[in-house]
XYZ file of C-alpha atoms in Angstrom:
280
model
C 138.734 193.720 126.096
C 138.664 193.625 122.322
C 135.974 190.903 122.428
C 133.968 192.945 124.954
C 134.190 196.129 122.842
C 133.152 194.194 119.737
C 130.223 192.656 121.595
C 129.109 196.046 122.835
C 129.264 197.475 119.315
C 127.118 194.583 118.101
C 124.692 194.992 120.981
C 125.354 191.495 122.345
C 127.572 192.347 125.299
C 127.091 190.143 128.356
C 127.880 191.525 131.801
C 130.253 189.019 133.485
C 128.401 187.273 136.327
C 130.063 187.193 139.732
C 127.963 184.201 140.780
C 130.101 181.365 142.141
C 129.925 178.158 140.161
C 128.930 176.251 143.331
C 125.922 178.529 143.774
C 124.929 178.226 140.130
C 125.159 174.410 140.290
C 122.570 174.334 143.128
C 119.962 175.908 140.877
C 121.081 173.821 137.926
C 120.515 170.640 139.934
C 117.074 171.834 141.074
C 116.105 172.453 137.462
C 117.449 169.035 136.345
C 115.450 167.327 139.059
C 112.249 168.395 137.266
C 113.189 166.718 133.953
C 115.199 163.528 134.605
C 114.585 160.198 136.297
C 115.175 160.015 140.042
C 118.167 157.711 139.609
C 119.703 160.105 137.060
C 119.183 163.066 139.398
C 120.865 161.190 142.233
C 123.799 160.437 139.985
C 124.097 164.120 138.941
C 123.930 165.213 142.583
C 126.725 162.828 143.539
C 129.076 164.027 140.765
C 128.358 167.698 141.403
C 128.748 167.592 145.185
C 131.608 165.061 145.377
C 133.762 166.126 142.458
C 132.758 169.228 140.512
C 131.990 171.716 143.283
C 135.069 170.849 145.421
C 137.314 171.503 142.391
C 135.584 174.388 140.574
C 132.838 175.671 142.870
C 134.993 178.498 144.352
C 135.364 180.162 140.914
C 133.079 182.895 139.617
C 131.178 181.367 136.756
C 132.339 184.040 134.312
C 135.998 183.412 135.215
C 136.089 179.645 134.589
C 138.539 178.992 131.724
C 139.099 175.977 129.509
C 142.413 175.520 131.327
C 140.599 175.250 134.709
C 138.369 172.507 133.337
C 141.139 170.624 131.590
C 143.308 170.737 134.721
C 140.402 169.332 136.716
C 140.068 166.423 134.273
C 143.813 165.802 134.404
C 143.775 165.687 138.216
C 140.826 163.254 138.296
C 142.476 160.983 135.726
C 145.863 160.964 137.429
C 144.273 160.205 140.841
C 142.411 157.191 139.429
C 139.374 158.133 141.545
C 136.952 157.689 138.614
C 136.809 155.503 135.539
C 137.098 157.017 132.094
C 133.319 156.606 131.645
C 132.613 158.526 134.840
C 135.080 161.198 133.903
C 133.167 161.661 130.661
C 129.996 162.062 132.810
C 131.695 164.961 134.656
C 132.331 166.620 131.335
C 128.719 166.114 130.249
C 127.481 167.759 133.435
C 129.910 170.686 133.294
C 129.218 171.317 129.598
C 125.446 171.184 130.074
C 125.524 173.545 133.062
C 127.716 176.088 131.342
C 125.557 175.886 128.225
C 122.645 176.927 130.353
C 124.673 179.750 131.902
C 125.449 180.986 128.374
C 121.780 180.830 127.391
C 120.906 182.835 130.482
C 123.503 185.507 129.531
C 125.634 184.830 132.601
C 128.702 184.109 130.469
C 129.713 185.145 126.993
C 130.656 181.645 125.901
C 130.903 178.121 127.297
C 134.546 177.301 128.166
C 133.759 173.579 128.391
C 132.887 173.566 124.686
C 136.565 174.379 124.004
C 137.781 171.358 125.975
C 138.059 167.964 124.284
C 135.720 165.455 125.991
C 137.710 162.879 127.998
C 138.300 159.711 126.024
C 136.407 156.650 127.232
C 138.486 153.511 127.465
C 136.097 150.608 127.180
C 136.733 147.579 129.340
C 137.092 144.253 127.618
C 133.875 142.300 128.049
C 134.321 139.208 130.250
C 132.070 136.178 129.718
C 131.776 132.643 131.046
C 132.030 129.575 128.874
C 129.627 126.657 129.234
C 131.792 124.945 131.877
C 131.859 128.137 133.991
C 128.098 128.451 133.736
C 127.516 124.835 134.792
C 129.962 125.091 137.700
C 128.458 128.310 138.966
C 124.827 127.265 138.640
C 125.496 123.884 140.282
C 127.110 125.693 143.202
C 124.423 128.405 143.361
C 121.501 125.958 143.460
C 121.352 126.178 147.222
C 121.223 129.968 147.118
C 117.907 131.676 147.756
C 118.538 133.774 144.672
C 119.457 130.972 142.280
C 116.528 132.030 140.051
C 118.022 135.499 139.566
C 121.218 134.062 138.077
C 119.367 131.524 135.992
C 117.060 134.180 134.515
C 120.038 136.406 133.705
C 121.921 133.644 131.925
C 118.987 132.177 130.007
C 117.186 135.387 128.983
C 119.868 138.117 128.991
C 117.705 140.351 131.207
C 119.433 143.130 133.150
C 119.723 143.046 136.934
C 117.234 145.897 137.400
C 114.757 144.216 135.085
C 114.892 140.918 137.013
C 114.564 142.591 140.410
C 111.619 144.603 139.091
C 109.818 141.575 137.603
C 106.285 141.025 138.932
C 104.124 137.917 138.862
C 101.639 139.675 136.577
C 104.468 140.179 134.078
C 104.749 136.399 133.589
C 102.713 134.746 130.866
C 102.855 131.034 131.700
C 100.846 129.893 128.703
C 103.073 131.658 126.146
C 106.229 131.208 128.229
C 107.237 134.861 128.232
C 108.358 137.541 130.675
C 107.402 141.180 130.124
C 109.795 143.989 131.073
C 107.649 146.888 132.275
C 109.271 147.777 135.627
C 112.901 148.124 136.696
C 114.825 148.653 139.878
C 117.691 151.167 140.081
C 120.884 150.854 142.135
C 119.180 152.574 145.093
C 116.445 149.942 145.254
C 113.827 152.300 143.769
C 111.218 150.715 141.449
C 110.432 152.562 138.259
C 107.614 151.792 135.873
C 108.931 151.778 132.309
C 112.441 151.258 130.995
C 114.830 154.102 130.125
C 113.888 153.727 126.451
C 110.756 152.509 124.691
C 112.893 149.624 123.313
C 113.528 148.570 126.909
C 109.860 147.651 127.377
C 109.714 144.253 125.718
C 108.523 140.646 125.978
C 111.134 137.934 126.399
C 110.792 134.217 125.737
C 111.807 131.940 128.605
C 112.645 128.226 128.472
C 110.549 125.698 130.412
C 113.286 124.909 132.961
C 113.737 128.563 133.907
C 109.986 129.189 133.970
C 109.418 126.163 136.254
C 112.184 127.354 138.563
C 110.505 130.746 138.817
C 107.111 129.198 139.555
C 108.590 127.084 142.342
C 109.213 130.305 144.255
C 105.467 130.639 144.862
C 105.329 127.754 147.300
C 108.395 129.031 149.119
C 106.840 132.443 149.520
C 103.626 130.937 150.905
C 105.615 129.159 153.604
C 107.539 132.350 154.418
C 104.314 134.332 154.632
C 102.936 131.817 157.159
C 106.163 131.917 159.202
C 106.748 135.668 159.080
C 103.224 136.981 158.836
C 103.666 139.909 161.320
C 106.735 141.152 159.434
C 105.841 140.058 155.906
C 105.357 142.776 153.297
C 104.479 142.234 149.661
C 103.351 145.561 148.356
C 104.934 145.234 144.914
C 104.006 141.676 143.762
C 107.703 141.017 143.085
C 108.974 137.679 141.826
C 112.307 138.191 143.546
C 112.011 139.211 147.195
C 113.569 138.759 150.608
C 112.301 136.271 153.210
C 109.975 138.980 154.589
C 108.590 139.946 151.192
C 110.554 143.158 150.649
C 112.446 144.071 147.436
C 115.994 142.754 147.138
C 118.499 145.627 147.040
C 120.840 145.409 144.017
C 123.906 145.992 146.214
C 122.976 143.032 148.355
C 122.525 140.913 145.271
C 126.011 141.944 144.112
C 127.528 140.862 147.403
C 125.797 137.482 147.130
C 126.881 137.085 143.491
C 130.552 137.826 144.150
C 130.554 135.571 147.210
C 129.221 132.673 145.143
C 131.807 133.323 142.430
C 134.584 133.178 144.977
C 133.293 130.005 146.586
C 132.684 128.237 143.266
C 136.078 129.200 141.879
C 134.897 130.437 138.484
C 136.304 133.526 136.782
C 135.114 136.770 138.432
C 132.821 138.811 136.148
C 130.283 141.587 136.746
C 126.607 140.764 137.064
C 126.010 142.711 133.840
C 128.428 140.285 132.112
C 125.869 137.537 132.562
C 123.926 139.406 129.871
C 126.983 139.323 127.639
C 127.477 135.667 128.466
C 123.932 134.932 127.320
C 124.531 136.797 124.053
C 127.768 134.886 123.424
C 126.014 131.535 123.651
C 123.189 132.337 121.239
């Protein structure tokens, strides 16, 4: 009451909004969809609908307290339903949405700004040694997607960059690969990396380049065999037997299956990038 009286005296009083947080988050998401990448928007939508709204959506936006937000974080952490990195993403979304509510004079101040951001506990990076690499690659040679793993280990390219690689991005004469298109976790192709630094040219060794070029003859045979079904609208270097893009989730399943069969230490696909860096 004292704060409200003081605000009225200063001419900055904000009428408390009775809008439910769930209702406000619908419009917040719509606005975000105009300014972020499709994959980022899909991520925001998931966190809002699966975590934030079920926990806080029933509250009037002007009645959300720092204690409400902190208790939500505590519940998520104790349940183990999300990693510390994803819990931090929840905070980022809540803080950003309530900042907008404050700018729009729906609340006097942002309660999330009074809550300490959840601490991110970084996982220890796992890498393969040279024996692990040799064992895995020897075993994976019979896999259709052997080239994907070889490219990752010899260039340090990310999964999305490899799956988005096109034939026109390969410079055979100068032995380079250009990163200009990526694939997100939903299998969507996006021109341009997340940052300008992501668009780059990468040197590739002769063995890896030759392995990539061998795919051309395989694809010609598959086109002949599967012509009625074959689709190649994106000029992709890595594709399925009917010419369609390879979904990242399917690649993950293949990768982990090969790891299990070969008996090497289990690591994430992204750790192939760290493995490459550790060998340089």
